């Protein structure tokens, strides 16, 4: 297996990040005589998968106009693909079947597909057809790069829950607003733009009712989730501007508020009696095909996710500013941890400067 060709497949897969959900990002490279002769990546759910894009590309270059695969074109070729070819019918036909028809000499795979309908079945089918198949060993650098591509998909396939990133803009002393709620703007325009670009890579963005009331945000065009136990937000808030919004409430939400939300056409669902169960919410979202959630709530929402051990990655934008004041708003509240040993620790820490601010990110879980 050539590391160079697999890294190229990984590079191609990255073009699909934020666009393929609920499918994973996948890149593919076809190699003949030591040279790349065709490439492909999965662009969008419902469209051709990476392997098929690469196969079709080589056929087109070779002047083959028929949809039937000519094995003579591929029998001396190797296929590098970041994820095991699927073997089931979804929005597209099985990729493994077309790879088998092509009669590739070798197929090199970045990782086995953890989705239950695949999970090694594609590899088994190709081997049974006489194709030599090699999978990247799980303890090497290539494996880390491949798995990094699809952390949301891997977690969802293994646990049925979306991948959760907690994002916040804050001062050096961990404040997100003054005691009077003033927060515009703690971080620079460059940092806010960077955060918006990141948000677009996720299936959903989640905030609490406090953020809606204080800032009246729009939150972009992805699925917008508001945690509002009592359905206390104004139904005319910008976040509820269309049907691409969903509210998580409790059974304690007053009947009058429920009727107001129903009248406004705002979708809501109960997750708990007194407080919203964030874990139950995440499980529900996973069943709806939501693979990733970008949490941008206030301290209470952040604290709920931290206390529940539901955070997979943290991204903080830290401004060179100090507010002080024990009554100012903290980036994370909740019950927290009683000892340093139990505290949430980040791995693979990355620190870069964005505008005037520092962007600090680190992983809690790697799947």
Coordinates of C-alpha atoms in Angstrom, one line a residue:
X1 CA 0.0 0.0 0.0
X2 CA 1.3 3.4 -1.0
X3 CA 0.9 6.1 1.7
X4 CA 1.1 8.8 -1.0
X5 CA -1.9 7.5 -2.9
X6 CA -4.0 7.0 0.3
X7 CA -3.2 10.5 1.4
X8 CA -4.4 11.8 -1.9
X9 CA -7.7 9.9 -1.4
X10 CA -7.9 11.5 2.1
X11 CA -7.3 14.9 0.5
X12 CA -10.1 14.3 -2.0
X13 CA -12.5 13.2 0.7
X14 CA -12.1 16.5 2.6
X15 CA -13.7 18.3 -0.3
X16 CA -17.0 16.7 0.8
X17 CA -16.8 17.7 4.5
X18 CA -20.1 19.4 5.6
X19 CA -21.9 18.4 2.3
X20 CA -22.4 14.6 2.4
X21 CA -24.3 14.0 5.7
X22 CA -25.8 11.6 6.6
X23 CA -23.2 9.8 4.4
X24 CA -19.5 9.9 5.3
X25 CA -16.9 11.8 3.4
X26 CA -15.0 9.5 1.0
X27 CA -12.2 9.9 -1.5
X28 CA -11.0 7.4 -4.1
X29 CA -8.0 7.2 -6.4
X30 CA -7.3 4.7 -9.3
X31 CA -3.6 3.9 -9.9
X32 CA -2.1 2.2 -13.0
X33 CA 1.6 1.7 -13.5
X34 CA 2.5 3.8 -10.4
X35 CA 0.5 6.8 -11.6
X36 CA -2.9 8.2 -10.7
X37 CA -5.2 7.9 -13.7
X38 CA -8.6 8.8 -12.1
X39 CA -10.0 10.4 -9.0
X40 CA -13.3 10.9 -7.3
X41 CA -15.0 12.0 -4.1
X42 CA -18.5 11.8 -2.7
X43 CA -20.0 15.2 -3.2
X44 CA -23.5 15.0 -1.7
X45 CA -25.9 12.4 -0.2
X46 CA -27.8 10.8 -3.0
X47 CA -25.1 11.3 -5.6
X48 CA -22.5 8.8 -6.8
X49 CA -20.0 7.5 -4.2
X50 CA -16.3 8.2 -4.6
X51 CA -15.4 4.8 -6.1
X52 CA -18.0 5.1 -8.8
X53 CA -17.0 8.7 -9.6
X54 CA -13.4 7.5 -10.1
X55 CA -14.5 4.5 -12.2
X56 CA -16.7 6.6 -14.4
X57 CA -14.0 9.2 -14.8
X58 CA -11.5 6.6 -16.1
X59 CA -14.0 5.1 -18.5
X60 CA -14.8 8.6 -19.8
X61 CA -11.1 9.4 -20.3
X62 CA -10.7 6.1 -22.2
X63 CA -13.6 6.9 -24.5
X64 CA -15.9 4.3 -23.2
X65 CA -19.5 5.7 -23.4
X66 CA -21.4 2.6 -22.3
X67 CA -22.5 2.4 -18.7
X68 CA -21.2 -1.2 -18.6
X69 CA -17.9 -1.6 -16.9
X70 CA -15.0 -2.9 -19.1
X71 CA -12.9 -5.2 -16.8
X72 CA -10.0 -4.9 -19.3
X73 CA -9.6 -1.3 -18.3
X74 CA -9.2 -2.0 -14.6
X75 CA -7.6 -5.5 -14.3
X76 CA -4.1 -4.0 -13.9
X77 CA -5.3 -1.1 -11.7
X78 CA -5.3 -0.5 -8.0
X79 CA -8.1 1.3 -6.2
X80 CA -7.4 3.4 -3.1
X81 CA -10.5 4.4 -1.1
X82 CA -10.8 5.9 2.3
X83 CA -13.7 3.8 3.4
X84 CA -14.9 0.3 2.7
X85 CA -17.2 0.2 -0.4
X86 CA -20.8 -0.2 0.6
X87 CA -22.6 -3.5 -0.2
X88 CA -26.3 -2.5 0.3
X89 CA -28.9 -0.5 -1.6
X90 CA -29.5 3.0 -0.3
X91 CA -30.0 6.1 -2.5
X92 CA -27.4 4.5 -4.8
X93 CA -26.6 0.9 -5.7
X94 CA -23.8 -1.1 -3.9
X95 CA -20.3 0.2 -4.7
X96 CA -18.7 -3.1 -3.9
X97 CA -20.6 -4.8 -6.8
X98 CA -19.2 -2.3 -9.3
X99 CA -15.7 -2.6 -7.9
X100 CA -16.0 -6.4 -8.3
X101 CA -17.3 -6.0 -11.9
X102 CA -14.3 -3.8 -12.6
X103 CA -12.0 -6.6 -11.5
X104 CA -9.4 -4.4 -9.8
X105 CA -6.1 -6.1 -9.1
X106 CA -5.9 -4.6 -5.6
X107 CA -8.2 -2.6 -3.4
X108 CA -6.6 -0.6 -0.6
X109 CA -9.1 0.6 2.1
X110 CA -8.6 3.3 4.7
X111 CA -11.0 1.8 7.2
X112 CA -13.8 -0.7 7.6
X113 CA -17.2 1.0 7.4
X114 CA -18.7 0.8 10.9
X115 CA -22.3 1.1 9.6
X116 CA -24.2 -2.1 10.5
X117 CA -25.4 -2.7 6.9
X118 CA -21.7 -2.8 5.7
X119 CA -19.2 -3.4 8.6
X120 CA -16.9 -5.8 6.6
X121 CA -19.5 -7.2 4.2
X122 CA -18.1 -5.2 1.3
X123 CA -14.6 -6.4 2.1
X124 CA -15.8 -10.0 2.3
X125 CA -17.6 -9.7 -1.0
X126 CA -14.5 -8.4 -2.8
X127 CA -12.2 -11.0 -1.4
X128 CA -14.7 -13.8 -2.3
X129 CA -14.6 -12.5 -5.9
X130 CA -10.8 -12.9 -5.9
X131 CA -9.8 -9.3 -5.4
X132 CA -6.8 -8.7 -3.1
X133 CA -8.0 -6.3 -0.3
X134 CA -5.8 -4.6 2.2
X135 CA -7.1 -2.3 5.0
X136 CA -4.9 0.3 6.7
X137 CA -3.7 -1.0 10.1
X138 CA -5.6 0.8 13.0
X139 CA -2.4 1.8 14.8
X140 CA -0.7 3.8 12.1
X141 CA -0.8 7.5 11.2
X142 CA -2.8 6.9 8.1
X143 CA -5.6 5.3 10.2
X144 CA -5.8 8.5 12.4
X145 CA -6.1 10.7 9.3
X146 CA -8.8 8.5 7.8
X147 CA -10.8 8.3 11.0
X148 CA -10.5 12.1 11.5
X149 CA -12.4 12.6 8.3
X150 CA -15.6 11.1 9.6
X151 CA -15.8 11.4 13.4
X152 CA -19.5 12.3 13.3
X153 CA -20.3 9.3 11.1
X154 CA -18.3 6.9 13.1
X155 CA -19.8 7.9 16.4
X156 CA -23.3 7.8 14.9
X157 CA -22.7 4.3 13.5
X158 CA -21.3 3.0 16.7
X159 CA -23.6 4.8 19.3
X160 CA -26.6 6.1 17.4
X161 CA -25.9 9.7 18.6
X162 CA -24.5 12.8 16.9
X163 CA -21.0 14.1 17.4
X164 CA -21.1 17.1 19.7
X165 CA -18.8 20.2 19.4
X166 CA -19.0 22.8 22.1
X167 CA -18.1 26.3 20.8
X168 CA -17.9 29.6 22.7
X169 CA -16.4 33.1 22.4
X170 CA -15.1 34.3 25.7
X171 CA -12.7 36.7 27.6
X172 CA -9.4 35.6 29.1
X173 CA -11.1 35.1 32.4
X174 CA -13.8 32.9 31.0
X175 CA -16.7 35.4 30.7
X176 CA -19.2 35.4 27.8
X177 CA -21.0 38.6 28.8
X178 CA -21.1 41.3 31.5
X179 CA -23.5 41.0 34.4
X180 CA -25.9 43.1 32.4
X181 CA -25.8 40.7 29.4
X182 CA -23.6 42.8 27.1
X183 CA -21.7 40.4 24.8
X184 CA -21.5 42.2 21.4
X185 CA -18.8 41.9 20.7
X186 CA -16.2 40.1 22.9
X187 CA -14.5 38.3 20.0
X188 CA -13.3 39.9 16.7
X189 CA -15.1 39.8 13.4
X190 CA -12.4 37.4 12.1
X191 CA -13.2 34.9 15.0
X192 CA -16.9 35.2 14.4
X193 CA -16.5 34.6 10.7
X194 CA -14.3 31.5 11.4
X195 CA -17.0 30.2 13.8
X196 CA -19.7 30.7 11.2
X197 CA -17.7 28.7 8.6
X198 CA -17.2 25.9 11.1
X199 CA -21.0 25.9 11.9
X200 CA -21.7 25.2 8.2
X201 CA -19.8 21.9 8.5
X202 CA -22.4 20.5 11.0
X203 CA -25.9 19.1 10.6
X204 CA -27.4 21.2 13.4
X205 CA -26.7 24.1 15.7
X206 CA -28.0 24.1 19.2
X207 CA -28.6 27.0 21.6
X208 CA -30.6 27.6 24.8
X209 CA -33.6 29.9 25.3
X210 CA -31.3 32.4 27.1
X211 CA -29.3 32.9 23.9
X212 CA -32.5 33.4 21.8
X213 CA -33.9 35.9 24.3
X214 CA -30.6 37.9 24.7
X215 CA -29.3 37.9 21.1
X216 CA -32.2 37.0 18.8
X217 CA -29.8 35.1 16.6
X218 CA -30.5 33.7 13.1
X219 CA -28.1 30.8 13.4
X220 CA -27.6 30.2 9.7
X221 CA -29.5 27.7 7.4
X222 CA -28.7 24.4 9.1
X223 CA -31.2 22.7 11.4
X224 CA -31.6 25.0 14.4
X225 CA -32.3 23.4 17.8
X226 CA -33.4 25.5 20.8
X227 CA -33.5 24.0 24.3
X228 CA -36.4 25.8 25.9
X229 CA -37.9 23.8 28.8
X230 CA -41.0 26.0 29.2
X231 CA -41.4 27.2 25.6
X232 CA -40.8 30.6 26.9
X233 CA -39.2 32.2 23.8
X234 CA -41.0 34.6 21.6
X235 CA -42.4 32.6 18.7
X236 CA -41.5 35.6 16.5
X237 CA -37.8 35.3 17.2
X238 CA -35.6 35.1 14.1
X239 CA -34.5 31.5 14.9
X240 CA -38.1 30.4 14.2
X241 CA -38.3 32.1 10.8
X242 CA -38.9 28.8 8.9
X243 CA -39.6 25.1 9.4
X244 CA -35.9 24.2 9.7
X245 CA -36.1 24.7 13.5
X246 CA -36.9 22.4 16.4
X247 CA -37.5 23.1 20.1
X248 CA -36.7 20.7 22.9
X249 CA -39.0 21.3 25.9
X250 CA -40.2 19.6 29.1
X251 CA -43.6 18.3 30.1
X252 CA -43.8 21.3 32.4
X253 CA -44.2 23.7 29.5
X254 CA -47.4 25.7 30.1
X255 CA -50.4 24.8 27.9
X256 CA -50.7 28.5 26.8
X257 CA -47.1 28.4 25.5
X258 CA -47.6 25.1 23.8
X259 CA -50.6 26.5 21.9
X260 CA -48.7 29.7 21.0
X261 CA -45.9 27.5 19.4
X262 CA -48.4 25.3 17.7
X263 CA -50.2 28.3 16.3
X264 CA -46.9 29.7 15.0
X265 CA -46.1 26.3 13.4
X266 CA -43.0 25.8 15.5
X267 CA -42.1 22.1 16.0
X268 CA -41.4 21.0 19.6
X269 CA -41.0 17.8 21.5
X270 CA -40.8 16.8 25.2
X271 CA -37.5 15.4 26.6
X272 CA -38.0 15.1 30.4
X273 CA -40.3 16.4 33.1
X274 CA -38.5 19.3 34.8
X275 CA -35.3 19.8 32.8
X276 CA -34.6 18.8 29.2
X277 CA -32.6 15.5 29.0
X278 CA -29.8 16.4 26.6
X279 CA -28.9 12.7 26.3
X280 CA -32.4 11.8 25.3
X281 CA -32.4 14.7 22.8
X282 CA -29.2 13.5 21.2
X283 CA -30.5 10.0 20.9
X284 CA -33.7 11.3 19.2
X285 CA -31.6 13.4 16.8
X286 CA -29.5 10.4 16.0
X287 CA -32.6 8.5 15.0
X288 CA -33.5 11.4 12.7
X289 CA -30.2 11.1 10.9
X290 CA -28.5 14.1 12.5
X291 CA -24.8 13.1 12.7
X292 CA -23.3 16.3 14.2
X293 CA -24.4 19.1 16.5
X294 CA -22.6 22.5 17.0
X295 CA -23.5 23.7 20.5
X296 CA -23.4 27.5 20.9
X297 CA -25.5 28.0 24.0
X298 CA -24.8 30.0 27.1
X299 CA -23.1 28.8 30.3
X300 CA -26.2 26.7 31.4
X301 CA -26.4 24.8 28.2
X302 CA -22.6 24.3 28.0
X303 CA -22.7 23.1 31.7
X304 CA -25.4 20.6 30.9
X305 CA -23.4 19.0 28.1
X306 CA -20.2 19.0 30.2
X307 CA -21.9 17.5 33.2
X308 CA -23.6 14.9 31.1
X309 CA -20.3 13.9 29.5
X310 CA -21.8 14.5 26.1
X311 CA -19.1 16.7 24.6
X312 CA -16.7 15.3 22.0
X313 CA -14.8 18.4 21.0
X314 CA -14.3 21.9 22.4
X315 CA -13.6 25.1 20.4
X316 CA -13.0 28.3 22.4
X317 CA -12.3 31.7 20.9
X318 CA -10.5 33.7 23.6
X319 CA -10.4 37.5 23.3
X320 CA -7.6 39.5 24.9
X321 CA -10.0 41.0 27.4
X322 CA -10.8 40.7 31.1
X323 CA -14.2 41.5 32.6
X324 CA -13.9 40.2 36.1
X325 CA -17.0 40.4 38.3
X326 CA -18.3 37.3 39.9
X327 CA -21.8 38.1 38.6
X328 CA -20.7 38.3 34.9
X329 CA -21.7 35.3 32.7
X330 CA -19.4 32.3 32.8
X331 CA -18.7 30.2 29.7
X332 CA -19.6 27.0 31.6
X333 CA -21.8 26.7 34.6
X334 CA -23.6 23.5 35.8
X335 CA -22.3 21.4 38.7
X336 CA -18.9 20.8 37.3
X337 CA -16.4 18.4 38.8
X338 CA -15.4 18.0 42.4
X339 CA -11.7 17.2 41.7
X340 CA -9.0 17.8 39.1
X341 CA -8.8 14.1 38.5
X342 CA -12.4 14.0 37.3
X343 CA -12.2 17.3 35.3
X344 CA -12.8 17.2 31.5
X345 CA -9.4 17.0 29.8
X346 CA -8.7 17.8 26.1
X347 CA -6.4 15.9 23.8
X348 CA -4.6 16.9 20.6
X349 CA -4.8 20.6 21.6
X350 CA -4.5 23.1 18.8
X351 CA -3.9 26.8 19.3
X352 CA -4.0 29.4 16.5
X353 CA -4.5 33.1 16.3
X354 CA -7.6 34.3 14.5
X355 CA -7.8 38.0 14.2
X356 CA -7.1 39.4 17.6
X357 CA -8.2 36.3 19.4
X358 CA -6.9 32.8 20.2
X359 CA -8.7 29.8 18.8
X360 CA -8.2 26.9 21.2
X361 CA -9.6 23.5 20.2
X362 CA -9.2 20.0 21.6
X363 CA -10.8 16.6 21.5
X364 CA -12.5 14.9 24.4
X365 CA -13.4 11.7 22.5
X366 CA -11.9 10.2 19.3
X367 CA -13.9 7.4 17.7

